[in-house]
Coordinates of C-alpha atoms and ligand atoms in Angstrom, one line a residue:
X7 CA 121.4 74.2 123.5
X8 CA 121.2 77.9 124.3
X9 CA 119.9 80.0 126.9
X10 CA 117.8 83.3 126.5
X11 CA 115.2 84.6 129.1
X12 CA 113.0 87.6 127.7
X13 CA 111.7 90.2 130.5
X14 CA 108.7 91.7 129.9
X15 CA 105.8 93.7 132.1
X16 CA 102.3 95.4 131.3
X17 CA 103.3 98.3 132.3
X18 CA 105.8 98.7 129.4
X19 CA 103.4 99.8 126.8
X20 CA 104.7 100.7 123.0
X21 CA 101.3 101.3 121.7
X22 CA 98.3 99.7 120.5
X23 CA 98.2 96.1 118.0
X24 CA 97.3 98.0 114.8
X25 CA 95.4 96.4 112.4
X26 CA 96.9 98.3 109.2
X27 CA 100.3 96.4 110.3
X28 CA 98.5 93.2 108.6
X29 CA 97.8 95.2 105.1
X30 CA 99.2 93.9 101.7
X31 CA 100.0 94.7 98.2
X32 CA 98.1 94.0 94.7
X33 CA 99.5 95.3 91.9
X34 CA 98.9 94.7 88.5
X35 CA 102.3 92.9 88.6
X36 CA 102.4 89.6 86.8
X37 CA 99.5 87.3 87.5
X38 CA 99.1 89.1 90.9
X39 CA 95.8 90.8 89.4
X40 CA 94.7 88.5 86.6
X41 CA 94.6 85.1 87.1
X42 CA 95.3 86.2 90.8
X43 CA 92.6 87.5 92.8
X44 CA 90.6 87.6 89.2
X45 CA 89.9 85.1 86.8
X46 CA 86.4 85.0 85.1
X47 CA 85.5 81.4 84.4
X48 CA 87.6 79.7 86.7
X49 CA 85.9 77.2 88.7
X50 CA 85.5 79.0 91.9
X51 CA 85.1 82.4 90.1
X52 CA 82.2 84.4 91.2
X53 CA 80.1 86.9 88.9
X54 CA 82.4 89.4 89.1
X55 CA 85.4 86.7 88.3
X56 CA 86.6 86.9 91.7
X57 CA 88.4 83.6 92.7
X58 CA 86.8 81.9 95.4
X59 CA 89.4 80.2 96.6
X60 CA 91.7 83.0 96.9
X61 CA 89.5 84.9 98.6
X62 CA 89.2 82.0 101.1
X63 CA 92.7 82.6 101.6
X64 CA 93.1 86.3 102.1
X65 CA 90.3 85.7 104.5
X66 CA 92.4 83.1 106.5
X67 CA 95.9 85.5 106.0
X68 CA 93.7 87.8 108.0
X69 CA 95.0 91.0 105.8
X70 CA 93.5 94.5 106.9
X71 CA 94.4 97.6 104.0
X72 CA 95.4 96.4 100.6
X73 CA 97.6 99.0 98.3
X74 CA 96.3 99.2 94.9
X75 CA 96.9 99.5 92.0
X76 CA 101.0 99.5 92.4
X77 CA 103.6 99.7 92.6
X78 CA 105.9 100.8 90.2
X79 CA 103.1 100.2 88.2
X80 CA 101.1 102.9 89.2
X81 CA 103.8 105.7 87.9
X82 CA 102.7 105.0 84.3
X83 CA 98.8 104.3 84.7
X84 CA 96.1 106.3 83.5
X85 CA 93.5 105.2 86.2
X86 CA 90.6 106.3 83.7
X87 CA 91.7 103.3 81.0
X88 CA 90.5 100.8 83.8
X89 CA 86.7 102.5 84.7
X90 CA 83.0 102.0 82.0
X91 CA 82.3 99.7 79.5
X92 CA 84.9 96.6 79.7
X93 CA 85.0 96.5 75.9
X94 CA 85.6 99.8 75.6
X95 CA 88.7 99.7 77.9
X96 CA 92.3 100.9 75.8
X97 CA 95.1 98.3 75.7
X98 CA 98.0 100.2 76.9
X99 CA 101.9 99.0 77.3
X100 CA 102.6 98.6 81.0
X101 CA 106.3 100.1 80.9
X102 CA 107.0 99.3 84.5
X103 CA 106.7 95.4 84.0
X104 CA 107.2 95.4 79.8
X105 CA 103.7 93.7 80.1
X106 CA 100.5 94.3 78.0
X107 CA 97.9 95.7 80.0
X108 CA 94.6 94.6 79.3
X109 CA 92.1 97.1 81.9
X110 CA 89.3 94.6 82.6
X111 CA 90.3 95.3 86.1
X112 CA 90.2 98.8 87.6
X113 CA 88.8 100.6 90.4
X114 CA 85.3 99.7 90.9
X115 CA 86.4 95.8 90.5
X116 CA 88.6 96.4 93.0
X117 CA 86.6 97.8 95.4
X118 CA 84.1 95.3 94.8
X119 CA 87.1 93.0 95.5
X120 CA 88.1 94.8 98.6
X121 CA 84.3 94.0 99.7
X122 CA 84.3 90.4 99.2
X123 CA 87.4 89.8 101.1
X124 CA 86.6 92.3 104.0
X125 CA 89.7 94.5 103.5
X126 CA 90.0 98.0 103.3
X127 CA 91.5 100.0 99.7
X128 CA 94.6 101.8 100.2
X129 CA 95.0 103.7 96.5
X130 CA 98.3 104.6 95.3
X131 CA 98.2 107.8 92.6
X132 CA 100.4 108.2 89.7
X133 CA 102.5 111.2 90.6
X134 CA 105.2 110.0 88.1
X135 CA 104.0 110.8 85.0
X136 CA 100.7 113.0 85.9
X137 CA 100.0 115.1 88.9
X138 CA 97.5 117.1 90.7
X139 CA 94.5 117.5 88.1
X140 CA 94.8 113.6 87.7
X141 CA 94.7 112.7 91.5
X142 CA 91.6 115.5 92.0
X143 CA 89.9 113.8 89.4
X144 CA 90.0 110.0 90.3
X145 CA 89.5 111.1 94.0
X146 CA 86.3 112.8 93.1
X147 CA 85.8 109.9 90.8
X148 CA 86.1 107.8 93.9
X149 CA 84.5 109.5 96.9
X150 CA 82.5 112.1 95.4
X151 CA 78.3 112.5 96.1
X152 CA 77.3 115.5 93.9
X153 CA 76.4 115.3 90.2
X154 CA 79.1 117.2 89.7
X155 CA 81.6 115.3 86.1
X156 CA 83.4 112.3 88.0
X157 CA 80.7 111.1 90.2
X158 CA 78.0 111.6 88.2
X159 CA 80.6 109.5 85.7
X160 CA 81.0 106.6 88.4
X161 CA 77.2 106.6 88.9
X162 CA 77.1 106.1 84.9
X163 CA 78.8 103.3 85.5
X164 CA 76.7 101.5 88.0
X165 CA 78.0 102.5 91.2
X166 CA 75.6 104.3 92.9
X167 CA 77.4 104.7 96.7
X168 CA 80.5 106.6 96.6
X169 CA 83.8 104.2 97.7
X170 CA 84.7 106.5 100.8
X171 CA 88.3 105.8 100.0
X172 CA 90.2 107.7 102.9
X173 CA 93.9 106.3 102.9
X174 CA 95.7 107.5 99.6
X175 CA 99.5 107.1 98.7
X176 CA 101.3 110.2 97.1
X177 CA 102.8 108.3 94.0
X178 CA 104.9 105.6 94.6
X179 CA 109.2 104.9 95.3
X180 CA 110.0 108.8 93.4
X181 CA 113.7 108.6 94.4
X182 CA 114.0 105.5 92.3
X183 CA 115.6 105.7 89.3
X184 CA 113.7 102.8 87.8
X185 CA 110.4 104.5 88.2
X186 CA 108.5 106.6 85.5
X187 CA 108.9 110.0 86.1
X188 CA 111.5 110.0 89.2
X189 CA 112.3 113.1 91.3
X190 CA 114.8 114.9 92.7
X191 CA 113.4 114.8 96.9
X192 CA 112.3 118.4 96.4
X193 CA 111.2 118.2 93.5
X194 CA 108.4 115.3 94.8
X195 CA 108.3 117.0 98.3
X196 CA 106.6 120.2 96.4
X197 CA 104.7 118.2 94.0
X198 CA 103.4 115.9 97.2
X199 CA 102.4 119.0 98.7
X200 CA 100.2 120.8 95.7
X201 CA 98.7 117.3 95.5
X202 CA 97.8 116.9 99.2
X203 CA 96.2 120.4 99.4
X204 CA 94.1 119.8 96.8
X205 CA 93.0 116.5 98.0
X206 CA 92.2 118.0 101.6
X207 CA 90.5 120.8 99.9
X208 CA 88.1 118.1 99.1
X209 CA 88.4 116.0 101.7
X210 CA 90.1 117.4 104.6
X211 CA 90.1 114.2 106.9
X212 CA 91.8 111.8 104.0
X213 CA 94.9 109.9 105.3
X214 CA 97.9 110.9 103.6
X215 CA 101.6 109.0 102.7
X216 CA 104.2 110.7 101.0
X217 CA 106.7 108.7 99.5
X218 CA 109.8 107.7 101.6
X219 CA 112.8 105.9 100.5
X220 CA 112.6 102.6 97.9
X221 CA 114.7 101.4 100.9
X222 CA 118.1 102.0 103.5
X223 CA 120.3 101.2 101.0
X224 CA 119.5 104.3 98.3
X225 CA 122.3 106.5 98.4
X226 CA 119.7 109.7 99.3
X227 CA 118.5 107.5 102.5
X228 CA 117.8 110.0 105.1
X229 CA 118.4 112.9 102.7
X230 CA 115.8 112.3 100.6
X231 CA 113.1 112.0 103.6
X232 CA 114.1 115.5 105.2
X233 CA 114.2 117.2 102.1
X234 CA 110.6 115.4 101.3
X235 CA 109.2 116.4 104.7
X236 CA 110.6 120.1 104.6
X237 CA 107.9 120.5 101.6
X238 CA 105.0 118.5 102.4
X239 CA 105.1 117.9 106.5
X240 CA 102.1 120.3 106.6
X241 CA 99.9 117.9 104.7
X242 CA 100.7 114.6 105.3
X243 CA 100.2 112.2 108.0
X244 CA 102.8 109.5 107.0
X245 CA 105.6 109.2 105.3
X246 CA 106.4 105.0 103.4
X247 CA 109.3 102.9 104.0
X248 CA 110.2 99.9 101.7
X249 CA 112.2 96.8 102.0
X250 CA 113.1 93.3 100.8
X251 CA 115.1 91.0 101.8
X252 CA 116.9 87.5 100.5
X253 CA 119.9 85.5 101.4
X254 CA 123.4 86.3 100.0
X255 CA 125.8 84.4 98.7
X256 CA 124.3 81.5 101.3
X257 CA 124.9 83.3 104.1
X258 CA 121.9 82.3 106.4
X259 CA 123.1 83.9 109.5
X260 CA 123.1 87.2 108.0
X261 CA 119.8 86.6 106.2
X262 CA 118.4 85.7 109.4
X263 CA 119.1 89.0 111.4
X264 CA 117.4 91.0 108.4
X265 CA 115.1 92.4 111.0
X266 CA 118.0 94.5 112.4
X267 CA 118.2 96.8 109.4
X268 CA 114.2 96.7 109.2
X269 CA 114.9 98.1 113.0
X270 CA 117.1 100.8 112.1
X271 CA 115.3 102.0 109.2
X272 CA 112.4 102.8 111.4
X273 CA 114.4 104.7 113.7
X274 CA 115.9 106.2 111.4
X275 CA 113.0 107.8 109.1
X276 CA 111.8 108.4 112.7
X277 CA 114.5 110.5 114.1
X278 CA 114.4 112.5 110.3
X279 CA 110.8 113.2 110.6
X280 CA 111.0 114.0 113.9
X281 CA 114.0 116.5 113.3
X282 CA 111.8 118.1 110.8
X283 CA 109.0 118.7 113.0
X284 CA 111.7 120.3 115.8
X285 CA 112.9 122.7 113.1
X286 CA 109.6 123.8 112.1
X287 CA 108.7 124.1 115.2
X288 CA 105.8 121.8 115.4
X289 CA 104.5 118.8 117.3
X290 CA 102.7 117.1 114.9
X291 CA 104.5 113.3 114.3
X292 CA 104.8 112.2 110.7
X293 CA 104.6 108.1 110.9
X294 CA 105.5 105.5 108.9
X295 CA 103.8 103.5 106.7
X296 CA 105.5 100.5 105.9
X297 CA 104.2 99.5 102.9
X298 CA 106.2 97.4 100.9
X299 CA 108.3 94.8 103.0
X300 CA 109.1 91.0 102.1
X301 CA 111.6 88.8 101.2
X302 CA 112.3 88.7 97.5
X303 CA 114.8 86.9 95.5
X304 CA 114.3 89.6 92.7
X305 CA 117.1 89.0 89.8
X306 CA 118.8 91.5 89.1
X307 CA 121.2 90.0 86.8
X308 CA 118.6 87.7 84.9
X309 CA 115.2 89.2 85.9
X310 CA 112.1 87.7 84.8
X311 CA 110.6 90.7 83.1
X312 CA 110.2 90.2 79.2
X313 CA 112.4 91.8 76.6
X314 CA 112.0 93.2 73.3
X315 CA 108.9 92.9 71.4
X316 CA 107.2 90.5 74.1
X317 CA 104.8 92.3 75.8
X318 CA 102.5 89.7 77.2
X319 CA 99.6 90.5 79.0
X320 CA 99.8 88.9 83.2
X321 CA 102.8 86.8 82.3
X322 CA 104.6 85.0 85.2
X323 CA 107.1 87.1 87.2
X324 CA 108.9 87.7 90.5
X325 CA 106.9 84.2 91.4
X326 CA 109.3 83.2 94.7
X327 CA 108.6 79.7 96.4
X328 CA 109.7 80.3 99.8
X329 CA 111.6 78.4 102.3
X330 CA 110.9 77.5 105.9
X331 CA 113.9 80.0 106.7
X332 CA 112.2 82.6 104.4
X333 CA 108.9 82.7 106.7
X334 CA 111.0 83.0 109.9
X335 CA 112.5 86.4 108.3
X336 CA 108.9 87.2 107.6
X337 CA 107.9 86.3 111.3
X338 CA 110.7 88.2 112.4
X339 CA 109.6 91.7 110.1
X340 CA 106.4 91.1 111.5
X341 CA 108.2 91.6 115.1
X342 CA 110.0 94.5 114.8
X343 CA 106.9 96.1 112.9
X344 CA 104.7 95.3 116.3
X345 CA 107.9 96.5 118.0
X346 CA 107.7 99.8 116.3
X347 CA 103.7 100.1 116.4
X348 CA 104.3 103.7 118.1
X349 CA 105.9 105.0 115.0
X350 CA 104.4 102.0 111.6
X351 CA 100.8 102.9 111.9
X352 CA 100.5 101.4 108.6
X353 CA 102.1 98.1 106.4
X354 CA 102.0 96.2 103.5
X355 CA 103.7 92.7 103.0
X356 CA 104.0 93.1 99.2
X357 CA 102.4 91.4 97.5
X358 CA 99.4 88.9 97.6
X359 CA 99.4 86.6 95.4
X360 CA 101.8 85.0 92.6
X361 CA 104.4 87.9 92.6
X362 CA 106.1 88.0 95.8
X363 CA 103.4 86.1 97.5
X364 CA 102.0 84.0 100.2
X365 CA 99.5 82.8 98.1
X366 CA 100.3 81.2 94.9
X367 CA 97.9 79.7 92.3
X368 CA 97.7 78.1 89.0
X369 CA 95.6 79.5 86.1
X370 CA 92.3 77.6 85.9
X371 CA 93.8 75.4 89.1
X372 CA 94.5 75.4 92.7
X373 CA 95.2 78.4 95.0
X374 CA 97.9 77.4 97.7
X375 CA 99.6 78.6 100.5
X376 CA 103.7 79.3 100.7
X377 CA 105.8 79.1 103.8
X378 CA 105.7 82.7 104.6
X379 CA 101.6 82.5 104.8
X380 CA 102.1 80.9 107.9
X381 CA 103.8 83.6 110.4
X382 CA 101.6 86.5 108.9
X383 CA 98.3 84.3 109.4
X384 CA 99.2 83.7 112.9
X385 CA 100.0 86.7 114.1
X386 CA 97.7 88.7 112.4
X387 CA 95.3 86.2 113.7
X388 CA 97.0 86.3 117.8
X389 CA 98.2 89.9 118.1
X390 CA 95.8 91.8 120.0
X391 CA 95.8 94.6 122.6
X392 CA 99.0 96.3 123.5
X393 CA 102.0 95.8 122.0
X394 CA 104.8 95.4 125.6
X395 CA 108.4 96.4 125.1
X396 CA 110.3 92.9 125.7
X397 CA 113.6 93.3 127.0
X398 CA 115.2 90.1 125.4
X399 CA 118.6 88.8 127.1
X400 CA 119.9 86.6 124.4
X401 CA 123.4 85.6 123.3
X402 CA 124.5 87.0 119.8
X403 CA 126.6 85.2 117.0
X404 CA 128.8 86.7 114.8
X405 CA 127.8 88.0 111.4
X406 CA 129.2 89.2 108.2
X407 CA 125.7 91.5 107.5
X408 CA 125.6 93.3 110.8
X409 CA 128.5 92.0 112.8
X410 CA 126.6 91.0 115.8
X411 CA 122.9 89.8 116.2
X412 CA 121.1 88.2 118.9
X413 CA 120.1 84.7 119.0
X414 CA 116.9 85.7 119.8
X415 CA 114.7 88.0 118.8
X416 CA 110.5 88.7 120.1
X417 CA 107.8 90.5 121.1
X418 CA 104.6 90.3 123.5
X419 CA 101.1 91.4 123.1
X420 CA 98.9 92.0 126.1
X421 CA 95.0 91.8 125.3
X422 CA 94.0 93.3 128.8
X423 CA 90.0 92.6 128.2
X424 CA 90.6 89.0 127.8
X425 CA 93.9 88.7 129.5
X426 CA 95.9 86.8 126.7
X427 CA 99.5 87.6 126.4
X428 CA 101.2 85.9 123.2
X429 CA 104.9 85.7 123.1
X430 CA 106.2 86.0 119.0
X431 CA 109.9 84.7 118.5
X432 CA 112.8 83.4 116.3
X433 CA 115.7 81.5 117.2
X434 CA 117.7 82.8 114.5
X435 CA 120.5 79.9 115.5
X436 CA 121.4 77.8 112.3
X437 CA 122.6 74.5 114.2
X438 CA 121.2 74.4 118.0
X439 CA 117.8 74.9 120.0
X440 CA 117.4 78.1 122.1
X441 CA 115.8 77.8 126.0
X442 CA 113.7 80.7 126.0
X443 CA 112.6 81.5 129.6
X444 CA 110.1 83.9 130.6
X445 CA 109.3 85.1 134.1
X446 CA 106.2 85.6 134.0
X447 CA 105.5 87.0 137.5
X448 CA 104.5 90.7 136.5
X449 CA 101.4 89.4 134.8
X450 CA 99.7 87.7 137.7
X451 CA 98.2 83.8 137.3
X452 CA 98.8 82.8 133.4
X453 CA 98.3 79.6 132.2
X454 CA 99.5 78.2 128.3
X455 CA 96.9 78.0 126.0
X456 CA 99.2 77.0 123.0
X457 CA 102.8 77.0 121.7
X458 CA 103.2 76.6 118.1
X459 CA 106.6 76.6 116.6
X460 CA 107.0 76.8 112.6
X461 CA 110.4 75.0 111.9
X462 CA 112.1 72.0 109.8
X463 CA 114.9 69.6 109.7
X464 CA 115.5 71.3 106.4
X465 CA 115.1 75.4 106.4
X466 CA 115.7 75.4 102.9
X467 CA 112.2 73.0 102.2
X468 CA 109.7 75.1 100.0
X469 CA 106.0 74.0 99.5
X470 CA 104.4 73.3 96.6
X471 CA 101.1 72.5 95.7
X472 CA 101.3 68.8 96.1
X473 CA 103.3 69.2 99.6
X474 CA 102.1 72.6 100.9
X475 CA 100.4 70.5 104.3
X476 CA 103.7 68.4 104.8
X477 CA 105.5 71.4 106.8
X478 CA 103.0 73.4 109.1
X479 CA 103.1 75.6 112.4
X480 CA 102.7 72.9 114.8
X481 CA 101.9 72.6 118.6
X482 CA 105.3 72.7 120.7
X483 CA 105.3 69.8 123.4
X484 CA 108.8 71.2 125.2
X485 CA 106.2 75.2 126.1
X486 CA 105.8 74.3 130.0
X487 CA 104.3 76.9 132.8
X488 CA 105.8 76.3 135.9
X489 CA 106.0 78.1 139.5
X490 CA 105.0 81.2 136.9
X491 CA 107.5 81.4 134.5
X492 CA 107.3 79.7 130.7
X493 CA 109.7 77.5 129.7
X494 CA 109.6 76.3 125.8
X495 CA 112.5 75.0 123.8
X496 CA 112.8 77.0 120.0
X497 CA 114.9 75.1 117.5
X498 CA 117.7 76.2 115.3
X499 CA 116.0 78.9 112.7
X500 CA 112.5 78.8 113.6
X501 CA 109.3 81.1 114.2
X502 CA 107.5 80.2 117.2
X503 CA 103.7 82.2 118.8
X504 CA 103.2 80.9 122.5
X505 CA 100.3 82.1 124.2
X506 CA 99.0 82.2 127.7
X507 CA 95.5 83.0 129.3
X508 CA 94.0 83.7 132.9
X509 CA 96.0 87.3 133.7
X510 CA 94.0 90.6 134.5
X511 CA 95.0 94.1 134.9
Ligands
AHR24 O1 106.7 95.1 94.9 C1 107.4 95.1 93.7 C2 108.0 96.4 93.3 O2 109.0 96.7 94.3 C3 107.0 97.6 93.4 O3 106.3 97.7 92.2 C4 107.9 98.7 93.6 O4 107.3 99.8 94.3 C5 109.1 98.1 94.3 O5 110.3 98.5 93.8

């Protein structure tokens, strides 16, 4: 067994528990989109061929923003092909994915879908292969009240009240060389720039992401943001941040401390922007929207993206089936992000369902939950308040990733009209239990109202349809409150949420 004790007080406030740091991801990625969140005539379709079920379990993930529609996806989409008439939507080769895309579903479906599941749209533009006159248009398209072309055109097409879409992404991953139309960073930083403006000229109050880094390990990390921010800090608010993660080469111990580089990116594009705003002179903050992070077991050597002549149309790719460990790296993301909520004002686990997903279903069958469902649900579901800097007095263990990581790794929020403080942590140990003690002495009379830990015998157990109930987050018998301090006993690689009730400020 080993020891940690985790200091924390209500004085130490980071910032408020956003609600954008629960967003996610649809793209028209594999069946994330059809046969996803939309399949007319299945069972639990509605009129608009919105799944029921999946809906039911968006609304239990408790997501906030969704990005839409991509995604490397996005870089080669005319967003026209996908608005009018259904039958008179184009066919068109989906270059990012080597899929056939059929347009049934475009904008208005999905903000019709972003209705039915309470969320709010995040739209990505393609800034890869179009540009200003493109975004202008499908912004006016969007938001716009006049008769003047593109409203009057969305009216045409039955939708009366304009979307009042205000959060809009600036293209999508441009230093990549994967993506449609890539750019050198000053090349993108002007173009992000021209395109703000003229959004703002429109709308001045829209929120505005310019595209950061595909992730820390790009070889123009760091480069690419300052030369991005020298052209377009003016008009934007934030500026994105991307990241996977998956085990290599079976080394869990690394795999679990994946938080740490998720920690150091944020500082990092923090400490960039923020050196662009000294140089200019200003103190505006750029801050970061984190908005595509997961693990993914993404094949690099044999990927699942057709070949050739096959173009098929939704076919099955990047579908991971995630282990227990897999949803304690997610819990632990989910961590640092709360950590950071002064400088991530925005995120998106990426994606929702099938590709990359916490929610997996089966054409014309079931919708089901994977491991990593569980953490995000919970938290998104507990976090409230303040987010409290938790000084966290663990032992570390020896790495091959990072050298050295602690054991343990957590963070508190403070709800101060209802008094509930919830503790998240890992125990990132592979073999033994972890003691986690917490004075609790700062925060006046608390009681426990639940400890729920999110473990198994077998880290490497994946859910499936059949067995997704047999491994759940489940109530932690050793979580004890005694002479004010907590007490509760996390074993080896697990994700646990222990709350407590009765303080005031
Ligand atoms: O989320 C899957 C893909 O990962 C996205 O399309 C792209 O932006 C990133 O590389």
């Amino acid at each position: 067994m080993h020891h940690a004790r985790l200091t924390i007080h209500p004085d130490f406030v980071v910032g408020p528990v956003r609600r954008g740091t629960f967003g996610t991801f649809v793209e028209h990625l594999g069946r994330c989109v059809y046969t996803g969140i939309f399949e007319p005539g299945h069972p639990t379709a509605d009129d608009q061929g919105f799944r029921g079920d999946v809906l039911a379990l968006v609304k239990e993930l408790g997501v906030s923003t969704v990005r839409y529609p991509g995604g490397n996806f996005v870089s080669g989409y005319r967003w026209e092909d996908g608005i009018g008439p259904v039958e008179d939507r184009p066919l068109r080769l989906d270059l990012a994915w080597h899929s056939t895309e059929p347009n049934t579903f475009g904008l208005n479906e999905f903000m019709a879908w972003t209705k039915a599941s309470g969320t709010e749209a995040m739209m990505a533009v393609n800034l890869g292969t179009r540009g200003i006159q493109e975004t202008l248009d499908v912004l006016e398209y969007s938001n716009g009240k006049g008769d003047t072309h593109h409203a009057a055109l969305r009216r045409e097409h039955g939708v009366e009240e304009p979307h009042g879409v205000t959060f809009w992404c600036l293209g999508n991953e441009m230093d990549g060389k994967w993506q449609l139309g890539a750019k050198t960073a000053r090349e993108y930083g002007r173009l992000a720039s021209e395109t703000a403006r003229g959004m703002r000229q429109m709308y001045p109050d829209l929120t505005l992401v310019a595209c950061g880094s595909s992730g820390s390990d790009m070889p123009t990390f760091g480069t690419w943001e300052r030369e991005v921010l020298e052209e377009c800090f003016d008009e934007v608010d934030l500026i994105s941040a991307h990241a996977y993660y998956r085990i290599e080469d079976g080394d869990l111990g690394s795999f679990l401390a994946s938080a740490q580089d998720m920690d150091h990116f944020i500082d990092a594009v923090s400490a960039t922007a923020d050196s662009v705003a000294i140089a200019k002179k200003s103190s505006k903050r750029v801050h970061i929207s984190f908005d595509e992070w997961n693990v993914w077991y993404h094949d690099l050597d044999s990927p699942t993206i057709p070949k050739g002549d096959d173009w098929p149309v939704a076919p099955p790719l990047e579908e991971d089936n995630y282990s227990v460990a897999d949803a304690v790296v997610v819990g632990n993301l989910l961590i640092t992000l709360l950590r950071h909520t002064d400088r991530v004002h925005s995120a998106s686990q990426a994606q929702l369902v099938n590709a990359i997903a916490p929610i997996t279903t089966e054409p014309g069958g079931a919708a089901w939950r994977q491991t990593i469902f569980h953490p995000f649900a919970l938290t998104a579901a507990h976090a409230r308040g303040e987010v409290l800097r938790v000084a966290v007095d663990a032992p570390s263990y020896d790495n091959a990733r990072f050298g050295q990581s602690a054991l343990v790794d957590a963070v508190a929020t403070y709800d101060r009209e209802s008094g509930e403080v919830v503790v998240f942590a890992v125990n990132r140990a592979t073999e033994d239990s972890t003691r986690l003690e917490l004075d609790l002495a700062s925060l006046g009379e608390l009681s426990l109202i639940e400890a729920v830990t999110y473990a198994n015998d077998d880290p490497f157990w994946r859910a499936s349809k059949d067995t997704e109930a047999d491994v759940l987050p489940a109530p932690n018998a050793s979580a004890t409150v005694t002479d004010g301090a907590l007490a509760v006993d996390l074993p080896a690689v697990s994700w646990s949420m222990i709350r407590l009730g009765g303080a005031s400020s």
